[in-house]
PDB file of C-alpha atoms in Angstrom:
ATOM      1  CA  UNK A 764     -10.764  27.352 -11.009  1.00 74.00           C
ATOM      2  CA  UNK A 765      -8.233  25.514 -13.111  1.00 88.00           C
ATOM      3  CA  UNK A 766      -7.266  22.080 -11.858  1.00 90.00           C
ATOM      4  CA  UNK A 767      -3.606  23.228 -11.386  1.00 90.00           C
ATOM      5  CA  UNK A 768      -4.929  25.843  -8.995  1.00 90.00           C
ATOM      6  CA  UNK A 769      -6.780  23.232  -6.992  1.00 87.00           C
ATOM      7  CA  UNK A 770      -3.655  21.188  -6.806  1.00 91.00           C
ATOM      8  CA  UNK A 771      -1.689  24.235  -5.397  1.00 91.00           C
ATOM      9  CA  UNK A 772      -4.491  24.885  -2.837  1.00 90.00           C
ATOM     10  CA  UNK A 773      -4.586  21.250  -1.771  1.00 90.00           C
ATOM     11  CA  UNK A 774      -0.717  21.138  -1.349  1.00 92.00           C
ATOM     12  CA  UNK A 775      -0.793  24.172   0.870  1.00 91.00           C
ATOM     13  CA  UNK A 776      -3.606  22.749   3.069  1.00 89.00           C
ATOM     14  CA  UNK A 777      -2.661  19.104   3.180  1.00 91.00           C
ATOM     15  CA  UNK A 778       1.027  18.675   2.575  1.00 92.00           C
ATOM     16  CA  UNK A 779       1.461  16.935   6.062  1.00 92.00           C
ATOM     17  CA  UNK A 780      -0.825  14.179   4.779  1.00 93.00           C
ATOM     18  CA  UNK A 781       1.080  13.691   1.679  1.00 95.00           C
ATOM     19  CA  UNK A 782       4.460  13.628   3.693  1.00 95.00           C
ATOM     20  CA  UNK A 783       2.884  10.933   5.872  1.00 95.00           C
ATOM     21  CA  UNK A 784       2.068   8.850   2.817  1.00 96.00           C
ATOM     22  CA  UNK A 785       5.519   9.206   1.480  1.00 97.00           C
ATOM     23  CA  UNK A 786       7.124   8.340   4.725  1.00 97.00           C
ATOM     24  CA  UNK A 787       4.770   5.299   5.207  1.00 96.00           C
ATOM     25  CA  UNK A 788       5.635   3.758   1.928  1.00 97.00           C
ATOM     26  CA  UNK A 789       9.284   4.531   2.164  1.00 98.00           C
ATOM     27  CA  UNK A 790       9.238   2.765   5.655  1.00 98.00           C
ATOM     28  CA  UNK A 791       7.596  -0.197   4.076  1.00 98.00           C
ATOM     29  CA  UNK A 792      10.116  -0.505   1.202  1.00 98.00           C
ATOM     30  CA  UNK A 793      13.062  -0.077   3.617  1.00 98.00           C
ATOM     31  CA  UNK A 794      11.838  -2.783   5.935  1.00 97.00           C
ATOM     32  CA  UNK A 795      11.020  -5.030   3.073  1.00 97.00           C
ATOM     33  CA  UNK A 796      14.625  -4.667   1.655  1.00 97.00           C
ATOM     34  CA  UNK A 797      16.302  -5.090   4.995  1.00 97.00           C
ATOM     35  CA  UNK A 798      14.239  -8.094   5.947  1.00 97.00           C
ATOM     36  CA  UNK A 799      14.909  -9.699   2.563  1.00 97.00           C
ATOM     37  CA  UNK A 800      18.576  -9.220   2.956  1.00 97.00           C
ATOM     38  CA  UNK A 801      18.560 -10.721   6.422  1.00 96.00           C
ATOM     39  CA  UNK A 802      16.448 -13.685   5.405  1.00 96.00           C
ATOM     40  CA  UNK A 803      17.751 -14.479   1.832  1.00 95.00           C
ATOM     41  CA  UNK A 804      21.311 -13.306   1.524  1.00 95.00           C
ATOM     42  CA  UNK A 805      23.725 -16.206   2.033  1.00 94.00           C
ATOM     43  CA  UNK A 806      26.189 -14.011   4.049  1.00 93.00           C
ATOM     44  CA  UNK A 807      23.370 -12.835   6.365  1.00 92.00           C
ATOM     45  CA  UNK A 808      24.431 -12.898  10.112  1.00 93.00           C
ATOM     46  CA  UNK A 809      21.076 -14.794  10.455  1.00 90.00           C
ATOM     47  CA  UNK A 810      21.867 -17.428   7.792  1.00 88.00           C
ATOM     48  CA  UNK A 811      23.191 -20.193  10.191  1.00 88.00           C
ATOM     49  CA  UNK A 812      19.836 -20.196  12.096  1.00 89.00           C
ATOM     50  CA  UNK A 813      17.369 -19.751   9.248  1.00 89.00           C
ATOM     51  CA  UNK A 814      15.371 -22.658   7.846  1.00 89.00           C
ATOM     52  CA  UNK A 815      16.367 -24.070   4.459  1.00 88.00           C
ATOM     53  CA  UNK A 816      12.843 -24.260   3.159  1.00 93.00           C
ATOM     54  CA  UNK A 817      11.825 -21.234   1.151  1.00 93.00           C
ATOM     55  CA  UNK A 818       8.308 -21.492   2.541  1.00 95.00           C
ATOM     56  CA  UNK A 819       9.573 -21.266   6.143  1.00 94.00           C
ATOM     57  CA  UNK A 820      11.607 -18.195   5.252  1.00 94.00           C
ATOM     58  CA  UNK A 821       8.668 -16.523   3.490  1.00 96.00           C
ATOM     59  CA  UNK A 822       6.611 -17.177   6.674  1.00 96.00           C
ATOM     60  CA  UNK A 823       9.237 -15.274   8.697  1.00 96.00           C
ATOM     61  CA  UNK A 824       9.090 -12.541   5.984  1.00 97.00           C
ATOM     62  CA  UNK A 825       5.342 -12.459   6.236  1.00 97.00           C
ATOM     63  CA  UNK A 826       5.327 -12.184   9.987  1.00 97.00           C
ATOM     64  CA  UNK A 827       7.841  -9.357   9.804  1.00 97.00           C
ATOM     65  CA  UNK A 828       5.989  -7.419   7.189  1.00 97.00           C
ATOM     66  CA  UNK A 829       2.660  -7.981   8.927  1.00 97.00           C
ATOM     67  CA  UNK A 830       4.133  -6.274  11.960  1.00 97.00           C
ATOM     68  CA  UNK A 831       5.369  -3.483   9.646  1.00 97.00           C
ATOM     69  CA  UNK A 832       2.105  -2.858   8.214  1.00 97.00           C
ATOM     70  CA  UNK A 833       0.349  -2.866  11.518  1.00 97.00           C
ATOM     71  CA  UNK A 834       2.765  -0.232  12.857  1.00 97.00           C
ATOM     72  CA  UNK A 835       2.316   1.960   9.844  1.00 97.00           C
ATOM     73  CA  UNK A 836      -1.543   1.757   9.970  1.00 95.00           C
ATOM     74  CA  UNK A 837      -1.861   2.528  13.764  1.00 94.00           C
ATOM     75  CA  UNK A 838       1.120   5.025  13.981  1.00 94.00           C
ATOM     76  CA  UNK A 839       0.031   8.731  14.435  1.00 90.00           C
ATOM     77  CA  UNK A 840       1.195   9.518  10.906  1.00 89.00           C
ATOM     78  CA  UNK A 841      -0.681   6.556   9.595  1.00 92.00           C
ATOM     79  CA  UNK A 842      -3.947   7.609  11.237  1.00 89.00           C
ATOM     80  CA  UNK A 843      -3.387  11.041  10.066  1.00 87.00           C
ATOM     81  CA  UNK A 844      -3.062  10.293   6.221  1.00 90.00           C
ATOM     82  CA  UNK A 845      -5.069   7.132   6.357  1.00 91.00           C
ATOM     83  CA  UNK A 846      -2.070   4.767   5.623  1.00 93.00           C
ATOM     84  CA  UNK A 847      -3.101   4.098   2.088  1.00 94.00           C
ATOM     85  CA  UNK A 848       0.557   3.848   1.113  1.00 95.00           C
ATOM     86  CA  UNK A 849      -0.599   2.295  -2.211  1.00 97.00           C
ATOM     87  CA  UNK A 850      -2.002   4.088  -5.239  1.00 97.00           C
ATOM     88  CA  UNK A 851      -4.449   1.218  -5.907  1.00 97.00           C
ATOM     89  CA  UNK A 852      -5.925   1.720  -2.393  1.00 96.00           C
ATOM     90  CA  UNK A 853      -6.075   5.504  -2.888  1.00 96.00           C
ATOM     91  CA  UNK A 854      -8.008   4.974  -6.154  1.00 95.00           C
ATOM     92  CA  UNK A 855     -10.468   2.913  -4.284  1.00 94.00           C
ATOM     93  CA  UNK A 856     -11.198   5.654  -1.713  1.00 93.00           C
ATOM     94  CA  UNK A 857     -11.355   8.234  -4.345  1.00 92.00           C
ATOM     95  CA  UNK A 858     -13.948   5.996  -6.204  1.00 91.00           C
ATOM     96  CA  UNK A 859     -15.924   5.919  -2.899  1.00 89.00           C
ATOM     97  CA  UNK A 860     -15.933   9.677  -2.739  1.00 87.00           C
ATOM     98  CA  UNK A 861     -13.787   9.834   0.506  1.00 88.00           C
ATOM     99  CA  UNK A 862     -10.798  11.544  -1.240  1.00 89.00           C
ATOM    100  CA  UNK A 863     -10.933  14.684  -3.429  1.00 90.00           C
ATOM    101  CA  UNK A 864      -9.375  14.477  -6.828  1.00 92.00           C
ATOM    102  CA  UNK A 865      -6.477  16.862  -6.091  1.00 93.00           C
ATOM    103  CA  UNK A 866      -5.668  15.018  -2.787  1.00 93.00           C
ATOM    104  CA  UNK A 867      -5.752  11.653  -4.620  1.00 94.00           C
ATOM    105  CA  UNK A 868      -3.230  13.100  -7.171  1.00 95.00           C
ATOM    106  CA  UNK A 869      -0.908  14.262  -4.368  1.00 96.00           C
ATOM    107  CA  UNK A 870      -1.323  11.015  -2.489  1.00 96.00           C
ATOM    108  CA  UNK A 871      -0.135   8.984  -5.561  1.00 97.00           C
ATOM    109  CA  UNK A 872       2.782  11.199  -6.249  1.00 97.00           C
ATOM    110  CA  UNK A 873       3.814  11.134  -2.653  1.00 97.00           C
ATOM    111  CA  UNK A 874       3.580   7.323  -2.560  1.00 98.00           C
ATOM    112  CA  UNK A 875       5.778   7.219  -5.698  1.00 98.00           C
ATOM    113  CA  UNK A 876       8.319   9.583  -4.169  1.00 98.00           C
ATOM    114  CA  UNK A 877       8.488   7.513  -0.978  1.00 98.00           C
ATOM    115  CA  UNK A 878       9.005   4.108  -2.830  1.00 98.00           C
ATOM    116  CA  UNK A 879      11.491   5.388  -5.317  1.00 98.00           C
ATOM    117  CA  UNK A 880      13.443   7.320  -2.741  1.00 98.00           C
ATOM    118  CA  UNK A 881      13.560   4.349  -0.230  1.00 98.00           C
ATOM    119  CA  UNK A 882      14.723   1.817  -3.045  1.00 98.00           C
ATOM    120  CA  UNK A 883      17.474   4.212  -4.011  1.00 98.00           C
ATOM    121  CA  UNK A 884      18.507   4.541  -0.479  1.00 98.00           C
ATOM    122  CA  UNK A 885      18.883   0.793  -0.035  1.00 98.00           C
ATOM    123  CA  UNK A 886      20.734   0.552  -3.434  1.00 97.00           C
ATOM    124  CA  UNK A 887      23.192   3.320  -2.297  1.00 96.00           C
ATOM    125  CA  UNK A 888      23.705   2.023   1.370  1.00 96.00           C
ATOM    126  CA  UNK A 889      23.539  -1.717   0.902  1.00 95.00           C
ATOM    127  CA  UNK A 890      25.179  -1.920  -2.559  1.00 94.00           C
ATOM    128  CA  UNK A 891      26.126  -5.534  -3.454  1.00 95.00           C
ATOM    129  CA  UNK A 892      23.995  -6.924  -0.529  1.00 96.00           C
ATOM    130  CA  UNK A 893      20.910  -5.321  -2.023  1.00 97.00           C
ATOM    131  CA  UNK A 894      21.958  -6.391  -5.606  1.00 97.00           C
ATOM    132  CA  UNK A 895      22.733  -9.964  -4.811  1.00 96.00           C
ATOM    133  CA  UNK A 896      20.657 -12.411  -6.914  1.00 95.00           C
ATOM    134  CA  UNK A 897      19.114 -13.751  -3.786  1.00 95.00           C
ATOM    135  CA  UNK A 898      17.791 -10.326  -2.950  1.00 96.00           C
ATOM    136  CA  UNK A 899      17.574  -8.813  -6.488  1.00 96.00           C
ATOM    137  CA  UNK A 900      16.667  -5.374  -5.131  1.00 97.00           C
ATOM    138  CA  UNK A 901      13.507  -6.842  -3.895  1.00 96.00           C
ATOM    139  CA  UNK A 902      11.968  -6.284  -7.310  1.00 97.00           C
ATOM    140  CA  UNK A 903       8.581  -7.970  -8.144  1.00 96.00           C
ATOM    141  CA  UNK A 904       8.625  -9.915 -11.367  1.00 95.00           C
ATOM    142  CA  UNK A 905       6.435 -12.568 -12.817  1.00 96.00           C
ATOM    143  CA  UNK A 906       7.356 -16.096 -11.600  1.00 95.00           C
ATOM    144  CA  UNK A 907       8.205 -19.233 -13.773  1.00 95.00           C
ATOM    145  CA  UNK A 908       4.526 -19.587 -14.829  1.00 95.00           C
ATOM    146  CA  UNK A 909       4.667 -16.297 -16.806  1.00 95.00           C
ATOM    147  CA  UNK A 910       3.120 -12.834 -16.902  1.00 96.00           C
ATOM    148  CA  UNK A 911      -0.321 -14.092 -17.572  1.00 97.00           C
ATOM    149  CA  UNK A 912      -0.477 -16.068 -14.223  1.00 97.00           C
ATOM    150  CA  UNK A 913       1.320 -13.158 -12.488  1.00 97.00           C
ATOM    151  CA  UNK A 914      -1.366 -10.712 -13.800  1.00 98.00           C
ATOM    152  CA  UNK A 915      -4.354 -12.733 -12.436  1.00 98.00           C
ATOM    153  CA  UNK A 916      -2.490 -13.601  -9.110  1.00 98.00           C
ATOM    154  CA  UNK A 917      -2.018  -9.714  -8.593  1.00 98.00           C
ATOM    155  CA  UNK A 918      -5.606  -9.143  -9.678  1.00 98.00           C
ATOM    156  CA  UNK A 919      -7.021 -11.763  -7.302  1.00 98.00           C
ATOM    157  CA  UNK A 920      -5.062 -10.911  -4.171  1.00 98.00           C
ATOM    158  CA  UNK A 921      -5.814  -7.041  -4.806  1.00 98.00           C
ATOM    159  CA  UNK A 922      -9.504  -7.672  -5.289  1.00 98.00           C
ATOM    160  CA  UNK A 923      -9.689  -9.821  -2.149  1.00 97.00           C
ATOM    161  CA  UNK A 924      -7.667  -7.248  -0.146  1.00 97.00           C
ATOM    162  CA  UNK A 925     -10.014  -4.458  -1.125  1.00 97.00           C
ATOM    163  CA  UNK A 926     -13.147  -6.451  -0.435  1.00 96.00           C
ATOM    164  CA  UNK A 927     -11.746  -7.357   3.033  1.00 96.00           C
ATOM    165  CA  UNK A 928     -10.848  -3.809   3.817  1.00 95.00           C
ATOM    166  CA  UNK A 929     -14.229  -2.461   2.823  1.00 94.00           C
ATOM    167  CA  UNK A 930     -16.124  -5.064   4.833  1.00 93.00           C
ATOM    168  CA  UNK A 931     -14.053  -4.434   7.866  1.00 92.00           C
ATOM    169  CA  UNK A 932     -14.170  -0.602   7.575  1.00 91.00           C
ATOM    170  CA  UNK A 933     -18.009  -0.677   7.126  1.00 89.00           C
ATOM    171  CA  UNK A 934     -18.370  -2.752  10.345  1.00 86.00           C
ATOM    172  CA  UNK A 935     -18.749  -1.002  13.598  1.00 82.00           C
ATOM    173  CA  UNK A 936     -17.278  -4.084  15.378  1.00 86.00           C
ATOM    174  CA  UNK A 937     -14.420  -4.683  12.962  1.00 89.00           C
ATOM    175  CA  UNK A 938     -13.260  -1.264  11.762  1.00 88.00           C
ATOM    176  CA  UNK A 939     -10.677  -0.627  14.546  1.00 89.00           C
ATOM    177  CA  UNK A 940      -9.078  -4.027  13.672  1.00 93.00           C
ATOM    178  CA  UNK A 941      -8.768  -3.400   9.954  1.00 93.00           C
ATOM    179  CA  UNK A 942      -4.981  -2.897  10.233  1.00 94.00           C
ATOM    180  CA  UNK A 943      -4.451  -6.148  11.982  1.00 96.00           C
ATOM    181  CA  UNK A 944      -6.616  -7.929   9.331  1.00 95.00           C
ATOM    182  CA  UNK A 945      -4.688  -6.274   6.609  1.00 96.00           C
ATOM    183  CA  UNK A 946      -1.366  -7.309   8.222  1.00 96.00           C
ATOM    184  CA  UNK A 947      -2.589 -10.974   8.491  1.00 97.00           C
ATOM    185  CA  UNK A 948      -3.775 -11.061   4.923  1.00 97.00           C
ATOM    186  CA  UNK A 949      -0.535  -9.735   3.684  1.00 97.00           C
ATOM    187  CA  UNK A 950       1.343 -12.307   5.634  1.00 97.00           C
ATOM    188  CA  UNK A 951      -0.676 -15.181   3.926  1.00 97.00           C
ATOM    189  CA  UNK A 952       0.003 -13.601   0.611  1.00 97.00           C
ATOM    190  CA  UNK A 953       3.764 -13.454   1.091  1.00 97.00           C
ATOM    191  CA  UNK A 954       3.865 -17.052   1.965  1.00 97.00           C
ATOM    192  CA  UNK A 955       1.731 -18.447  -0.644  1.00 97.00           C
ATOM    193  CA  UNK A 956       1.472 -15.872  -3.522  1.00 97.00           C
ATOM    194  CA  UNK A 957       5.044 -14.674  -3.782  1.00 97.00           C
ATOM    195  CA  UNK A 958       6.228 -17.458  -6.276  1.00 96.00           C
ATOM    196  CA  UNK A 959       3.615 -16.297  -8.863  1.00 97.00           C
ATOM    197  CA  UNK A 960       4.193 -12.528  -9.128  1.00 96.00           C
ATOM    198  CA  UNK A 961       6.524 -11.460  -6.313  1.00 95.00           C
ATOM    199  CA  UNK A 962       3.530 -10.355  -4.223  1.00 97.00           C
ATOM    200  CA  UNK A 963       3.360  -6.619  -5.010  1.00 96.00           C
ATOM    201  CA  UNK A 964      -0.186  -5.372  -4.657  1.00 96.00           C
ATOM    202  CA  UNK A 965       1.415  -1.893  -5.023  1.00 97.00           C
ATOM    203  CA  UNK A 966       2.310  -0.162  -8.373  1.00 98.00           C
ATOM    204  CA  UNK A 967       4.487   2.285  -6.535  1.00 98.00           C
ATOM    205  CA  UNK A 968       6.458  -0.213  -4.559  1.00 97.00           C
ATOM    206  CA  UNK A 969       6.973  -2.127  -7.927  1.00 98.00           C
ATOM    207  CA  UNK A 970       8.163   0.993  -9.682  1.00 98.00           C
ATOM    208  CA  UNK A 971      10.546   1.961  -6.994  1.00 98.00           C
ATOM    209  CA  UNK A 972      12.362  -1.374  -6.871  1.00 97.00           C
ATOM    210  CA  UNK A 973      12.294  -1.717 -10.595  1.00 97.00           C
ATOM    211  CA  UNK A 974      14.140   1.615 -10.917  1.00 97.00           C
ATOM    212  CA  UNK A 975      16.664   0.661  -8.322  1.00 97.00           C
ATOM    213  CA  UNK A 976      17.346  -2.644 -10.221  1.00 96.00           C
ATOM    214  CA  UNK A 977      17.054  -1.255 -13.674  1.00 96.00           C
ATOM    215  CA  UNK A 978      14.795  -4.162 -14.529  1.00 94.00           C
ATOM    216  CA  UNK A 979      11.422  -3.603 -15.872  1.00 94.00           C
ATOM    217  CA  UNK A 980      10.222  -7.163 -16.711  1.00 91.00           C
ATOM    218  CA  UNK A 981       6.353  -7.326 -16.422  1.00 94.00           C
ATOM    219  CA  UNK A 982       6.199  -3.886 -14.653  1.00 97.00           C
ATOM    220  CA  UNK A 983       3.039  -2.994 -16.761  1.00 97.00           C
ATOM    221  CA  UNK A 984       1.131  -5.751 -15.029  1.00 97.00           C
ATOM    222  CA  UNK A 985       1.695  -4.239 -11.428  1.00 98.00           C
ATOM    223  CA  UNK A 986       0.283  -0.991 -12.790  1.00 97.00           C
ATOM    224  CA  UNK A 987      -2.702  -2.484 -14.280  1.00 98.00           C
ATOM    225  CA  UNK A 988      -3.815  -5.530 -12.222  1.00 98.00           C
ATOM    226  CA  UNK A 989      -3.936  -3.979  -8.656  1.00 98.00           C
ATOM    227  CA  UNK A 990      -5.615  -0.680  -9.520  1.00 97.00           C
ATOM    228  CA  UNK A 991      -8.115  -2.439 -11.849  1.00 98.00           C
ATOM    229  CA  UNK A 992      -8.904  -5.059  -9.067  1.00 98.00           C
ATOM    230  CA  UNK A 993      -9.366  -2.530  -6.301  1.00 97.00           C
ATOM    231  CA  UNK A 994     -11.557  -0.442  -8.526  1.00 96.00           C
ATOM    232  CA  UNK A 995     -13.729  -3.301  -9.488  1.00 97.00           C
ATOM    233  CA  UNK A 996     -13.969  -4.462  -5.967  1.00 96.00           C
ATOM    234  CA  UNK A 997     -15.206  -0.963  -4.857  1.00 94.00           C
ATOM    235  CA  UNK A 998     -17.703  -0.755  -7.705  1.00 93.00           C
ATOM    236  CA  UNK A 999     -19.128  -4.166  -6.760  1.00 94.00           C
ATOM    237  CA  UNK A1000     -19.098  -3.406  -3.124  1.00 92.00           C
ATOM    238  CA  UNK A1001     -21.052  -0.110  -3.586  1.00 88.00           C
ATOM    239  CA  UNK A1002     -23.574  -2.095  -5.729  1.00 88.00           C
ATOM    240  CA  UNK A1003     -24.146  -4.855  -3.184  1.00 88.00           C
ATOM    241  CA  UNK A1004     -23.693  -3.082   0.092  1.00 83.00           C
ATOM    242  CA  UNK A1005     -26.679  -1.284   1.668  1.00 72.00           C
ATOM    243  CA  UNK A1006     -25.619  -1.002   5.315  1.00 68.00           C
ATOM    244  CA  UNK A1007     -23.435   1.477   7.308  1.00 68.00           C
ATOM    245  CA  UNK A1008     -21.705   4.225   5.408  1.00 74.00           C
ATOM    246  CA  UNK A1009     -17.925   4.555   5.416  1.00 80.00           C
ATOM    247  CA  UNK A1010     -16.965   7.311   7.705  1.00 77.00           C
ATOM    248  CA  UNK A1011     -13.494   7.960   6.406  1.00 79.00           C
ATOM    249  CA  UNK A1012     -10.614   6.599   4.378  1.00 85.00           C
ATOM    250  CA  UNK A1013      -8.389   5.728   7.315  1.00 88.00           C
ATOM    251  CA  UNK A1014      -7.304   2.107   7.591  1.00 91.00           C
ATOM    252  CA  UNK A1015      -7.130   2.291  11.357  1.00 85.00           C
ATOM    253  CA  UNK A1016     -10.823   3.033  11.261  1.00 82.00           C
ATOM    254  CA  UNK A1017     -12.260   6.273  12.560  1.00 70.00           C
ATOM    255  CA  UNK A1018     -15.185   8.655  12.671  1.00 56.00           C
ATOM    256  CA  UNK A1019     -15.470  12.456  12.730  1.00 48.00           C
ATOM    257  CA  UNK A1020     -15.716  12.611  16.506  1.00 47.00           C
ATOM    258  CA  UNK A1021     -13.634  12.338  19.759  1.00 45.00           C
ATOM    259  CA  UNK A1022     -11.842   9.219  18.377  1.00 45.00           C
ATOM    260  CA  UNK A1023     -10.865  10.816  15.222  1.00 50.00           C
ATOM    261  CA  UNK A1024      -7.075  11.516  14.733  1.00 51.00           C
ATOM    262  CA  UNK A1025      -8.074  14.905  13.095  1.00 51.00           C
ATOM    263  CA  UNK A1026      -8.540  17.948  15.363  1.00 49.00           C
ATOM    264  CA  UNK A1027     -11.229  20.615  14.977  1.00 44.00           C
ATOM    265  CA  UNK A1028     -10.353  23.109  12.321  1.00 44.00           C
ATOM    266  CA  UNK A1029      -8.276  20.687  10.174  1.00 53.00           C
ATOM    267  CA  UNK A1030      -9.403  19.759   6.757  1.00 51.00           C
ATOM    268  CA  UNK A1031      -8.572  16.144   6.343  1.00 54.00           C
ATOM    269  CA  UNK A1032      -8.792  14.787   2.935  1.00 58.00           C
ATOM    270  CA  UNK A1033     -11.095  11.990   4.123  1.00 55.00           C
ATOM    271  CA  UNK A1034     -14.208  14.264   4.589  1.00 46.00           C
ATOM    272  CA  UNK A1035     -14.634  16.021   1.350  1.00 41.00           C
ATOM    273  CA  UNK A1036     -18.075  17.478   2.361  1.00 39.00           C
ATOM    274  CA  UNK A1037     -16.278  19.476   4.950  1.00 39.00           C
ATOM    275  CA  UNK A1038     -13.801  21.141   2.567  1.00 40.00           C
ATOM    276  CA  UNK A1039     -14.574  24.267   0.626  1.00 36.00           C
ATOM    277  CA  UNK A1040     -13.653  24.263  -3.044  1.00 37.00           C
TER     278      UNK A1040
END
C-alpha cells in the first residue's frame, strides 16, 4: 500500500488523537501569550503589583506554565493523544516504536496547525498588546550570547527533558507523576534558561510565533537542536536501559488495562502491535 494510502487510513481512524494534539499545543501557545502580556506588558493590569526583577517575573511565568502543562497532560484529551504537543517528543516516541509512521506524521502536522493557529489568534485579538516589544509575539530568539549558545542551550534542555521523561515513564512508581515532573522541569527552564534561547524546546511553538511576528532569526536552531537532542536521548536510553518496557506513549503514564484512557475496540496510536496495516 502506498504511504499516502496509509496516511488516509490513519487519518480516518485516528483523527480525534490528532485534533487533541492540535488543541493541546494551541492551548499552550495561547496561555504562554496571555501570561506574557500580563507579566511583561507595561500597561498590564497586574503591572503595579508585579516584581521589578526579571527573574522573579520569570518565576511567576514558570509557575503558570507548569500548571498549564500539568492540566494538558492529565486532561482527558491529553491522556487520549498522549499530550506530546511537541514534534521533538513525537519523534522520540516514534523512535521507540510506540507511534506508527503515519500517526507520527499527522501528529506533527496537527501540532504545527495548533501552534500557528493559536499565534495568529493572539495576533488578531490582542494586536498591539501582543506586538509590544516587551512581549514581542512571545517569539523565541537567541539571546545576547548568540545563536551558538542558544543552540547548545536548546540541545541541553531538550536532552535532559527526554531523559527525565523516559526514566519516569519506565518506572512503575513514577510514571503517573510524569506530567508533574515535566511541569516542574519546564518551570526551572523558564526561570534559568530563557535568557539564552527563549526556552522553546518545541519546533512547532517556535514556528507559530515566528510566523505571527514575521521574524525568523535563528529559527533553524529550534528545528534542529530539540529534535536532535530528543532523538539522541532516546537512542542512548534504549542502549543503556534494560528494565521495564515502555507501555505507551502517554505522558500521564498508562498501560493497556483498566487504567488506560483507551477503551476496548479503539486503535490508539500508542500500541502499534495492536493495529492492522
